Every structure is written in C-alpha cells, then in structure tokens.
mmCIF file of C-alpha atoms and ligand atoms in Angstrom:
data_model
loop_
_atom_site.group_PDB
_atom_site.id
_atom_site.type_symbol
_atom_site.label_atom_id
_atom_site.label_comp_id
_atom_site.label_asym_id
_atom_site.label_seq_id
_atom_site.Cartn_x
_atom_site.Cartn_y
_atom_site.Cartn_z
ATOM 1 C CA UNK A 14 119.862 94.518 124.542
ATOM 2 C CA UNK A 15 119.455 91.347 122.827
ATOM 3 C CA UNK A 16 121.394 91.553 119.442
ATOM 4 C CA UNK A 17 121.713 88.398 117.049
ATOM 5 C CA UNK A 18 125.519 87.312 116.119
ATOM 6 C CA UNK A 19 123.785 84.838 113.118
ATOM 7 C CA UNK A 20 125.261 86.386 109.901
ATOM 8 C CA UNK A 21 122.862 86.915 106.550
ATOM 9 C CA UNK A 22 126.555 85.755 104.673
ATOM 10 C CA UNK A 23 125.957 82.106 106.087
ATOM 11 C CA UNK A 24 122.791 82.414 104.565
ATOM 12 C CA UNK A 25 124.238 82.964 101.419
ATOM 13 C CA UNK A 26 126.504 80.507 100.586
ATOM 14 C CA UNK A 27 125.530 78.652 97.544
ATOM 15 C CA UNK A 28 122.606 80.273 96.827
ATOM 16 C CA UNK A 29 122.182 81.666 93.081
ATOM 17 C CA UNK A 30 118.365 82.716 93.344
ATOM 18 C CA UNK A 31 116.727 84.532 96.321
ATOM 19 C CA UNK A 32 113.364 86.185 96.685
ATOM 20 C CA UNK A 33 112.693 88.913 99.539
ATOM 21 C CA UNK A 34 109.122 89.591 100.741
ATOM 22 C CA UNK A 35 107.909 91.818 103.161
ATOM 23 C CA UNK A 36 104.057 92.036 104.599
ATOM 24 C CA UNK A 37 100.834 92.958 102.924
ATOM 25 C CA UNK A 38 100.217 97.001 103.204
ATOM 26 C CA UNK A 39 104.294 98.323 103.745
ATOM 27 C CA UNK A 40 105.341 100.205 105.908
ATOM 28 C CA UNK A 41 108.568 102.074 106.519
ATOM 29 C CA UNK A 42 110.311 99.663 108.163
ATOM 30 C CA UNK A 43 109.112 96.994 105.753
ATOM 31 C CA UNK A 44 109.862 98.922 102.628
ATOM 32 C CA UNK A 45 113.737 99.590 104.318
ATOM 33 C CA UNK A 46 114.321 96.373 105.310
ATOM 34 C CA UNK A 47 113.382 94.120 102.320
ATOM 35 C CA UNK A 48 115.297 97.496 100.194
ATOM 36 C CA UNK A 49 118.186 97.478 102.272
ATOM 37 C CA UNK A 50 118.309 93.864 102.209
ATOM 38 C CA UNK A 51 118.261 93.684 98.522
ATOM 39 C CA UNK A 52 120.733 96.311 97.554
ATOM 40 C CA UNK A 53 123.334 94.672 100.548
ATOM 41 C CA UNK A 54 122.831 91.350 98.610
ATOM 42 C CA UNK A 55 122.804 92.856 94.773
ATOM 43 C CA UNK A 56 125.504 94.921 95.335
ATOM 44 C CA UNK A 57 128.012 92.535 97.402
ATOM 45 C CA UNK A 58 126.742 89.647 95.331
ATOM 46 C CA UNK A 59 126.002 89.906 92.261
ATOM 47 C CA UNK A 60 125.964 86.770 90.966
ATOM 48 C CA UNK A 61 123.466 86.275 92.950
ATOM 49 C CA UNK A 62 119.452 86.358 91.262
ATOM 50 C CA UNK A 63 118.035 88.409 93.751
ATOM 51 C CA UNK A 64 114.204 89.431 93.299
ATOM 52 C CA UNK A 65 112.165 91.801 95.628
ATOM 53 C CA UNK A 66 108.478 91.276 96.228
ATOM 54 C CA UNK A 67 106.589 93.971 97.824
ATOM 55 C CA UNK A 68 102.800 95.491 97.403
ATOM 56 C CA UNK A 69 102.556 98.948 96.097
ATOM 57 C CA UNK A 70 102.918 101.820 98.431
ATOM 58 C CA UNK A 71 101.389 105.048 98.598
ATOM 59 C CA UNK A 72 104.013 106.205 100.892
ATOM 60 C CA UNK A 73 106.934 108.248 99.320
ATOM 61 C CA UNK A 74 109.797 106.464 99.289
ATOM 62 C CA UNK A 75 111.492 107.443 95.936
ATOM 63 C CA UNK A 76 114.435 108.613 97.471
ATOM 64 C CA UNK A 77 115.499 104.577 98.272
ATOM 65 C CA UNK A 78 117.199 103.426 95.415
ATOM 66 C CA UNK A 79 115.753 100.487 93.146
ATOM 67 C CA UNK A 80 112.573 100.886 93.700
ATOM 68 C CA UNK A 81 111.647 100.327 90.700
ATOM 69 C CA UNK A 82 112.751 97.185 90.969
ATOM 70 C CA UNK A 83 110.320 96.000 93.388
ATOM 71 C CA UNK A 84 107.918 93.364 91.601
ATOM 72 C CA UNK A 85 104.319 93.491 92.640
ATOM 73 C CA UNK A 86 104.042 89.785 91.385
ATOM 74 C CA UNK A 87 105.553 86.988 91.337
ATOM 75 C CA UNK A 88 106.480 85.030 87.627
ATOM 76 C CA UNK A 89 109.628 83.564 89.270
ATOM 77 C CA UNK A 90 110.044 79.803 90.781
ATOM 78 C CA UNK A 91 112.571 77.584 92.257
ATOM 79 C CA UNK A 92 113.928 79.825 94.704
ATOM 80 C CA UNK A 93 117.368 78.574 96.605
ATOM 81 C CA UNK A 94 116.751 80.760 99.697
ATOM 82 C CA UNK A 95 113.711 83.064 100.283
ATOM 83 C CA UNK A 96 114.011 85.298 103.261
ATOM 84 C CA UNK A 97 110.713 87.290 104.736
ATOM 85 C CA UNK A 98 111.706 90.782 106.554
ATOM 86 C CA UNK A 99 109.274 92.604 109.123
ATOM 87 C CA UNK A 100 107.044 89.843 108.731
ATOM 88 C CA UNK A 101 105.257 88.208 111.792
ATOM 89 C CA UNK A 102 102.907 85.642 110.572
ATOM 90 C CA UNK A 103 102.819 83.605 107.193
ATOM 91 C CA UNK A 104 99.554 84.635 106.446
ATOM 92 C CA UNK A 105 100.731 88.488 105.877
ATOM 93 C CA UNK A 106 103.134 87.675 103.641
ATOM 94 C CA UNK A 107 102.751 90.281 100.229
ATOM 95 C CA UNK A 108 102.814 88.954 96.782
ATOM 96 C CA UNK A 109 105.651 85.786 97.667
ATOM 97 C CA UNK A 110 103.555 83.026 99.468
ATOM 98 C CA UNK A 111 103.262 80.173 97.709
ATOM 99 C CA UNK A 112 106.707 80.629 96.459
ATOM 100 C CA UNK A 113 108.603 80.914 99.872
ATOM 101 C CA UNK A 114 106.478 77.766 101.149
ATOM 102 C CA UNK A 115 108.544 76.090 98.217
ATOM 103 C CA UNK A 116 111.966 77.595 98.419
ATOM 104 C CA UNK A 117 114.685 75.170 99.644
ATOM 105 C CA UNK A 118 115.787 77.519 102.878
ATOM 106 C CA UNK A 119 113.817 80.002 104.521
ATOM 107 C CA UNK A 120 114.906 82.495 106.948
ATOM 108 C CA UNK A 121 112.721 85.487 108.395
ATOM 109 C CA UNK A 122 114.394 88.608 109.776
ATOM 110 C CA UNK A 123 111.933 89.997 112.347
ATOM 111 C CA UNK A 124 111.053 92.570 115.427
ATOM 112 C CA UNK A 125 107.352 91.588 116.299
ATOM 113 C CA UNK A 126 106.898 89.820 119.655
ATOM 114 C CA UNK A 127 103.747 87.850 118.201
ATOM 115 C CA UNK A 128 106.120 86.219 115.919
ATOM 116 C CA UNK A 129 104.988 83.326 114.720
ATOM 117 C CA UNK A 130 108.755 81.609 113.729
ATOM 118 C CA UNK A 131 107.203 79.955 110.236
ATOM 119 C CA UNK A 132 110.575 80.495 108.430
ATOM 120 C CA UNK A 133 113.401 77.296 108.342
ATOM 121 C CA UNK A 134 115.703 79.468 110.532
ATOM 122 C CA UNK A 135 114.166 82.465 112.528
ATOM 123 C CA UNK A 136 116.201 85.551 113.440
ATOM 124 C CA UNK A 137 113.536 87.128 115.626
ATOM 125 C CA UNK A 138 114.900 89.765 117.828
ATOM 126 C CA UNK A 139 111.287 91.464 119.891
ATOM 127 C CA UNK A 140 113.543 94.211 121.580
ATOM 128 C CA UNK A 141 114.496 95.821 118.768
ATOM 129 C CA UNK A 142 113.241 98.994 117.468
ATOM 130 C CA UNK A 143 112.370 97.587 113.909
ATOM 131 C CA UNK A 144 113.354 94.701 111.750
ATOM 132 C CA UNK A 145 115.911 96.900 109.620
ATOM 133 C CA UNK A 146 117.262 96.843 112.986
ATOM 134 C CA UNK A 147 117.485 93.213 112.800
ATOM 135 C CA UNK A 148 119.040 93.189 109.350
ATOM 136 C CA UNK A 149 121.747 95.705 110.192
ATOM 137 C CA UNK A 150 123.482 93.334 112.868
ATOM 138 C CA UNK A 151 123.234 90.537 110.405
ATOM 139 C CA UNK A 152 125.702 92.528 107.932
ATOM 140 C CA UNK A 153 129.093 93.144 107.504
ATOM 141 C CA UNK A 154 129.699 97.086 108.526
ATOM 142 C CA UNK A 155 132.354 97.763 105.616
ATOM 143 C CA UNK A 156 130.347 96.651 103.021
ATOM 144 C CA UNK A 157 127.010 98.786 103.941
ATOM 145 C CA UNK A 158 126.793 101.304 101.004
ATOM 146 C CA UNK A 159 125.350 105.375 101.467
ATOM 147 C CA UNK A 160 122.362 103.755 99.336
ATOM 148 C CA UNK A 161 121.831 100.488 101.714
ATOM 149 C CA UNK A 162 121.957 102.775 104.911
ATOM 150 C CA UNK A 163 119.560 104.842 103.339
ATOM 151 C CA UNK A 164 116.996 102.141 103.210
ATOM 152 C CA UNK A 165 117.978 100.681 106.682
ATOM 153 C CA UNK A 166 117.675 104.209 108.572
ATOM 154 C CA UNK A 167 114.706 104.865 106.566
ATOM 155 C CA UNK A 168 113.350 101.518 108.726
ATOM 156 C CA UNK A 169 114.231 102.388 111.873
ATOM 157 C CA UNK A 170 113.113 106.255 111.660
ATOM 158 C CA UNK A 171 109.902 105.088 111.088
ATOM 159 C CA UNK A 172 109.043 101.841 113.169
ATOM 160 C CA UNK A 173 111.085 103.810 116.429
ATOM 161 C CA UNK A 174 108.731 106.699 115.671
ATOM 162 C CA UNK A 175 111.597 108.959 114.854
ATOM 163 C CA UNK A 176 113.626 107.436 117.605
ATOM 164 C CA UNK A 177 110.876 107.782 120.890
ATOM 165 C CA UNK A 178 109.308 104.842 121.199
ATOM 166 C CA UNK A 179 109.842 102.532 124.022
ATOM 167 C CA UNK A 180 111.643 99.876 121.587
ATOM 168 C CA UNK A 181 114.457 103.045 120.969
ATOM 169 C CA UNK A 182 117.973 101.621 122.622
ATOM 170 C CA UNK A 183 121.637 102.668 122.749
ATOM 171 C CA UNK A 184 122.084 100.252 119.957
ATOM 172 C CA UNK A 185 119.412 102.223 117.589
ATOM 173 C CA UNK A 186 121.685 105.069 118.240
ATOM 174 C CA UNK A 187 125.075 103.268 117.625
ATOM 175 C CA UNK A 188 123.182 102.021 114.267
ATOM 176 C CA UNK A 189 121.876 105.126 113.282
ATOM 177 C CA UNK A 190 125.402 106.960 114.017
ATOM 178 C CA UNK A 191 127.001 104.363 111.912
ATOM 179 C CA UNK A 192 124.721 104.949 109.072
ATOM 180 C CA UNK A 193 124.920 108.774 109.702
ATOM 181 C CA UNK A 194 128.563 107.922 108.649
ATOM 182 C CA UNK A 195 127.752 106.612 105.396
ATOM 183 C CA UNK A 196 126.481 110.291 104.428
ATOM 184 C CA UNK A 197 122.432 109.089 104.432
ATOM 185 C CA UNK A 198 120.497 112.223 103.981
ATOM 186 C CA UNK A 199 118.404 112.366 107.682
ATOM 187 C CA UNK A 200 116.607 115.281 107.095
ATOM 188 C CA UNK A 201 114.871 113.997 103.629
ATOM 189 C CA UNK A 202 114.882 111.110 104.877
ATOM 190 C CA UNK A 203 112.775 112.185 108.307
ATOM 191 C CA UNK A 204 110.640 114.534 106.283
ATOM 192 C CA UNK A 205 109.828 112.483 103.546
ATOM 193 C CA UNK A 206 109.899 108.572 104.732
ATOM 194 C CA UNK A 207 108.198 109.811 108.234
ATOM 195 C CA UNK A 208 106.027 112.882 108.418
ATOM 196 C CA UNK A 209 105.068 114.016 104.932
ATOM 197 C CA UNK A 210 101.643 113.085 104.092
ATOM 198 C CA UNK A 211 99.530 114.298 101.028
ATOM 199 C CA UNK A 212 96.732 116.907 101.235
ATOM 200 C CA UNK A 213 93.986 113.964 101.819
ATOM 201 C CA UNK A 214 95.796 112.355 104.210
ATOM 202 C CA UNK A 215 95.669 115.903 106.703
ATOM 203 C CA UNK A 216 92.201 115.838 105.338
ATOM 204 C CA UNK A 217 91.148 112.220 106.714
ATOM 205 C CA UNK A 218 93.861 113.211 109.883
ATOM 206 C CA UNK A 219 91.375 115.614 110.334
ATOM 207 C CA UNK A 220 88.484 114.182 110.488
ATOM 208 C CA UNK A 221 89.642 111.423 112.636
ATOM 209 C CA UNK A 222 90.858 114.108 115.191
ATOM 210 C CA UNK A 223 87.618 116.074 115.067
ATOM 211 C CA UNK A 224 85.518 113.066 115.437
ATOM 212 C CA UNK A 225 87.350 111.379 117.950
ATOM 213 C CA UNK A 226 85.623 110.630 121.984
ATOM 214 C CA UNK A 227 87.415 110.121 125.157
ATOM 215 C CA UNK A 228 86.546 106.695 127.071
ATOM 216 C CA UNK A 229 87.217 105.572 130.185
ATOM 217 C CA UNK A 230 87.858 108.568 132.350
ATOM 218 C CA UNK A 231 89.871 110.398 129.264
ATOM 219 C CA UNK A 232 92.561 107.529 129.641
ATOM 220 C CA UNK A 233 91.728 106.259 126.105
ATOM 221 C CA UNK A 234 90.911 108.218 122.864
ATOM 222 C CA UNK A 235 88.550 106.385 119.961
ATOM 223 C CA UNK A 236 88.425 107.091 116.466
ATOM 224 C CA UNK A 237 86.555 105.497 113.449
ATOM 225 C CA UNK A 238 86.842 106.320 109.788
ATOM 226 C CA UNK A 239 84.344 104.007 107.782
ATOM 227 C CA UNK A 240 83.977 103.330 103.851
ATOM 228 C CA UNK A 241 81.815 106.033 102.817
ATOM 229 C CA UNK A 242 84.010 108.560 104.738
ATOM 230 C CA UNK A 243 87.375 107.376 102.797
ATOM 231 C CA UNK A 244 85.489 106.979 99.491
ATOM 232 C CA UNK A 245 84.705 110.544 100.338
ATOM 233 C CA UNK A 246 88.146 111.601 100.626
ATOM 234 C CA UNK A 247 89.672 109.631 98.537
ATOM 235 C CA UNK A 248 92.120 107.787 100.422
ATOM 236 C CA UNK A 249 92.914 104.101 100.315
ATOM 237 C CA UNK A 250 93.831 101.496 103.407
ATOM 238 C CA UNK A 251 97.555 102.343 103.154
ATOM 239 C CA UNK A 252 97.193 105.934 103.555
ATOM 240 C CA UNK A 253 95.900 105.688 107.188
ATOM 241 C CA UNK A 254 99.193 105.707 108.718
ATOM 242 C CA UNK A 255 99.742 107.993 111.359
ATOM 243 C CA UNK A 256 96.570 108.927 112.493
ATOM 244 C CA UNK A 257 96.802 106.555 115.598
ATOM 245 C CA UNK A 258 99.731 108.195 116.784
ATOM 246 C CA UNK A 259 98.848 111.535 116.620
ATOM 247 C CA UNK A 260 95.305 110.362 118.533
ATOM 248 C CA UNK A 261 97.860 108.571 121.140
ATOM 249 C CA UNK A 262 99.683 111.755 121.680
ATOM 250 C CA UNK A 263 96.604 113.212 123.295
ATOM 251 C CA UNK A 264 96.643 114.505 126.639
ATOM 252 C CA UNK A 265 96.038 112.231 129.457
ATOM 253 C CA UNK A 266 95.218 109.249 127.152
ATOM 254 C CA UNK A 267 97.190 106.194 127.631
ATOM 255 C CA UNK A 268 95.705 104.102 125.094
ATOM 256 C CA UNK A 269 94.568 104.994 121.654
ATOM 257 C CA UNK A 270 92.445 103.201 119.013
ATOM 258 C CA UNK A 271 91.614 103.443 115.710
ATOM 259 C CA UNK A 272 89.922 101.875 113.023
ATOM 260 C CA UNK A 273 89.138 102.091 109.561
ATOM 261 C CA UNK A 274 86.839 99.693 107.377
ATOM 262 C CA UNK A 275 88.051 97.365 105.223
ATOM 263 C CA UNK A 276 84.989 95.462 104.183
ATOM 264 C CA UNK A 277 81.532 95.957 105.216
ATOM 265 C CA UNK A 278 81.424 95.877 109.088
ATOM 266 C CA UNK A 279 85.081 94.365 109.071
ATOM 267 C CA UNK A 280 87.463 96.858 110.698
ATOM 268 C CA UNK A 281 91.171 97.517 110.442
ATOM 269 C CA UNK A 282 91.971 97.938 114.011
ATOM 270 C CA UNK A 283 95.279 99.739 115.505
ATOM 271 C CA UNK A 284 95.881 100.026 119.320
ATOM 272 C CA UNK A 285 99.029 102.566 120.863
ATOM 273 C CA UNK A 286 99.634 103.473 124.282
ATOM 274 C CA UNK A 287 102.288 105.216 126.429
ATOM 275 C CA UNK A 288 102.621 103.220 129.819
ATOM 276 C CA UNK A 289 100.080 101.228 130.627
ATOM 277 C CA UNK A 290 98.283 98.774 128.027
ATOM 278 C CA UNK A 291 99.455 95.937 126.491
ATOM 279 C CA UNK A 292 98.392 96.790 123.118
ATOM 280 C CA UNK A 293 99.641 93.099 121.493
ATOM 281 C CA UNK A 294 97.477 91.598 124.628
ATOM 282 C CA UNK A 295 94.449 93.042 123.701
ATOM 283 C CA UNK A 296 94.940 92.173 119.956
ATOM 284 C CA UNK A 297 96.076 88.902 120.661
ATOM 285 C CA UNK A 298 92.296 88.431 122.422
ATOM 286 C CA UNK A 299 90.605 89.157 118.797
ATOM 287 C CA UNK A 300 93.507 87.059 116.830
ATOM 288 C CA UNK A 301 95.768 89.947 115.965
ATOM 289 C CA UNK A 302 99.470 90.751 117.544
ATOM 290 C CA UNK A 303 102.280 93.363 117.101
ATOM 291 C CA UNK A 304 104.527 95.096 120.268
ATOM 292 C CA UNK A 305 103.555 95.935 123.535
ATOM 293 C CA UNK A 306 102.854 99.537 123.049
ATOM 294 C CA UNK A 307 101.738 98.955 119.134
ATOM 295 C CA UNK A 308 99.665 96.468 117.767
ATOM 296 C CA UNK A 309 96.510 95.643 115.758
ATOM 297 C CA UNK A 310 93.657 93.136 114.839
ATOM 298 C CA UNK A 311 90.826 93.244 112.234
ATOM 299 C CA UNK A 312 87.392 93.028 113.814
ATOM 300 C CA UNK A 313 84.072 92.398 112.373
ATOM 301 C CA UNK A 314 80.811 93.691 113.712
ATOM 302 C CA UNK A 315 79.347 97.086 114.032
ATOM 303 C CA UNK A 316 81.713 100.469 114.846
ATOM 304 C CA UNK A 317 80.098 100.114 118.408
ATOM 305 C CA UNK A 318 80.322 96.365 119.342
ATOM 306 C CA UNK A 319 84.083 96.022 117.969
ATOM 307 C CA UNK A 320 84.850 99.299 120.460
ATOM 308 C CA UNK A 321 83.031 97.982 123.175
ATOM 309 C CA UNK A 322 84.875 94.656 122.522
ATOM 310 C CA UNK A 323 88.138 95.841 122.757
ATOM 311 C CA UNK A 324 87.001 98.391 125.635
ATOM 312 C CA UNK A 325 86.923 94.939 127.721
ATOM 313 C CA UNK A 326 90.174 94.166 127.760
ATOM 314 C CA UNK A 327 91.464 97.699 127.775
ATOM 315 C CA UNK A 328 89.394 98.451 131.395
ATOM 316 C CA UNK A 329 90.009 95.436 132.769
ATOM 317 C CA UNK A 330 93.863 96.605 132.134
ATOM 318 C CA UNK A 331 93.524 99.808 133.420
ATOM 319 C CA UNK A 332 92.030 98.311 136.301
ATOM 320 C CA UNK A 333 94.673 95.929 136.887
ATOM 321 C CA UNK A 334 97.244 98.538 136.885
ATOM 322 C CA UNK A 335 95.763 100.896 139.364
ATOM 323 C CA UNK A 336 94.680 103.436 136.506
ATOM 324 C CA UNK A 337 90.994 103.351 136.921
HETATM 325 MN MN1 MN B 415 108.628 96.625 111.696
#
C-alpha cells in the first residue's frame, strides 16, 4: 500500500492566505476532505486566512462542522497557497478556478488514477480508498480533532462504499480505527453521510430500478433517467447518487451503467463493476476517467447511440476476459 510521507505542514510554512476547492457536484469524500482539511488548518493555525470553496450540496452533511462556512463563490484574491482535494482534472474544479491558476503554490491532494497532476506539487496516491485518505497521512495524528475525524471518516465511508470496495486496505482500517478513537459518531455518520436519501431520491431509485434492461448475456445492467423524468420528480443532478450502485449490486451483472441528462441529448454517464471491466478504460475512450471499478464520462447523442457506444468497449472487455 502506497502511502505518501510528504507532510501538508511543509506546505504551510509561510503561508497567511489559503483557499481549498474541491470538484464541481460534491461528493462525500469531496465534502470530507476539503472540511477536514480546513478545520486541521483553522484550528492548528489560526493565523492562517483559510477559505473553503465548494458548490452546494443536496447531500446531508450538517453534522460536519463549519459548514456554513463553505463559500459558494469566490470574492477573495492573492492566494499564498491554494490546495485542490478529490480533484482529478483542472477543468472540474468548483467555484476556485481562476483563482488557484493564480495562487503562488499549488498542491492537489488526490485518489483518482486519471489524475491529471495540474497542481505545482501533486500528492496523488490511486490506491487509496478516497482522497480524505490521502489527507489523513499528510497530518500530524495528535493534532486531528473529534470534529476533523468526523469530516475525514465521513470521506472514506463514502468513496470505500462503506468500506467494500476494491480500493478498501488495512490502512483504511488503521485510519478509520484511529479516527474511531477520536469519539467520531459512525453510526450517524454511516446513516446520514452514506445511505440516507430523501423521499424523491427512493422515488427516482425506483424508477431507475424498474426501468432498468440486462445486456450482454445479463453481465451488464442499463439504466437511463432523462430530463422530463427528473423534472417530474423533482430531483436535481446531485441527487443521483447511488443509484449506480445499487444497479451494480444486481445479480450476475458485472458492469453497471447509468445515465442521467444534463442537457438536451448530453448525458451524465457513471460506469461500476465487480471483477471484470475497467470502468476508467471505457470512460477514458469518450474523454472521461475515475478508478478501475468506478468511473464516468458525459456523452452526447441519443439514450440509444451513447449505450451502444459504450456497449463497444464494454463487450469487447468481456470478451477479452473470457466472460462472453
Ligand atoms: Mn474521492
């Protein structure tokens, strides 16, 4: 297990205003690692200007502290050090762009494979489970606070699927115990940052599920919300969370994919499998990236030619592997 030994208090030194931003639509991992990062750094150094950029999220995560401290834009210039979190590719960067291009050091704290290293210094580690992960082993234990772990395990709870996926390691676990230690609250934490979702998110679930097809011999499952459907119910891009994994955790499906329109005929596209895909592969083809058994690209075309598209490169997988 690859850890990094590079230190965020290096980082530091001589800095008196820093800016955190995470990518566009957070997630869990993004929302606990640009949080965790910026209550390690406000609380241990607080002469330090520290701002937080991050999109709003529908996702409950109240119970992380500061929250409402999170700016949606950005007023602030001049930044000594700017440092992106969960973040593979410049282009995703929420709210902080232009800014971070003109900071005088940039460092970005990242999991994703498909990294694209755009920061000054990169601390990219593709093994680990998520890049709160990352952030942990750049710390200093003693001075990780109950509400600092809270953020980081809220991070790594979610992008390690409650501690199953593939990326899950001994060193998740030492983490997590370690945390555990600082009194976080798992069980909210679990419940609330991981599988609670509002009534019209089981509603779109739902549908998804009930509409979904088998392809390719039942190895892969397909499912397609478009606009009219979420107008319908109600729920917006960052609400779709989820559904892809619960599709993947069909029966005899390897690979799963859904997709949900963001535009007219432009589709949000998210790929998960158990063994066998190479879900970053296949969104790599159609300009996209992510992990190996998670990743995602935005297509444009009709529902059917951006599934038959992808089919391609799934079957021609499959096929490689002995599957079909
Ligand atoms: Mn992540």
């Amino acid at each position: 297990m690859a850890e990094t030994c590079v230190k965020l208090a290096d980082f530091l030194e001589g800095v008196n205003k820093l800016g955190i931003a995470g990518h566009v639509r957070p997630d869990g991992d993004c929302v606990g690692s640009c949080m965790g990062l910026y209550l390690y750094v406000t609380e241990n150094y607080p002469n330090i200007e520290t701002h937080v950029y991050m999109e709003k999220s529908k996702e409950n995560f109240d119970y992380i502290k500061a929250m409402d401290k999170v700016e949606n834009t950005i007023n602030d210039t001049d930044f000594d050090l700017f440092i992106a979190v969960d973040l593979s590719d410049m282009d995703r960067m929420a709210v902080a762009g232009e800014e971070f291009k003109k900071a005088k050091k940039t460092l970005c704290i990242d999991h994703h494979i498909s990294n694209t290293k755009f920061g000054m210094v990169n601390v990219v580690v593709p093994d680990a489970s998520s890049a709160s992960e990352v952030l942990y082993d750049m710390l200093e234990e003693d001075k990780i606070s109950h509400d600092t772990a809270t953020a980081i395990y809220s991070g790594i709870v979610f992008d390690s699927g409650v501690f199953k996926y593939e990326s899950t390691s001994e060193h998740t676990m030492n983490i997590a115990g370690k945390l555990m230690s600082r009194g976080v609250d798992f069980q909210t934490i679990i419940d609330e940052g991981f599988y609670e979702k509002s009534y019209v998110q089981n509603q779109i679930l739902g549908r998804a599920l009930l509409e979904s097809i088998l392809l390719l011999d039942g190895k892969c499952i397909f499912s397609a919300v478009n606009e009219s459907e979420m107008i319908f119910y109600g729920v917006s891009p960052n609400e779709m969370g989820g559904i892809v994994e619960q599709l993947r955790l069909t029966a005899g499906v390897d690979v799963a994919i859904f997709m949900y329109e963001i535009a007219h005929m432009e589709y949000k596209v998210s790929l998960r499998s158990k063994k066998y895909v190479d879900c970053n592969k296949v969104a790599g083809y159609f300009g996209g990236g992510g992990h190996v058994r998670a990743a995602g690209c935005i297509l444009k075309g009709t529902e059917h030619d951006v599934v038959n598209n992808l089919l391609i490169h799934i079957e021609q997988q499959l096929k490689e592997k002995g599957i079909l």
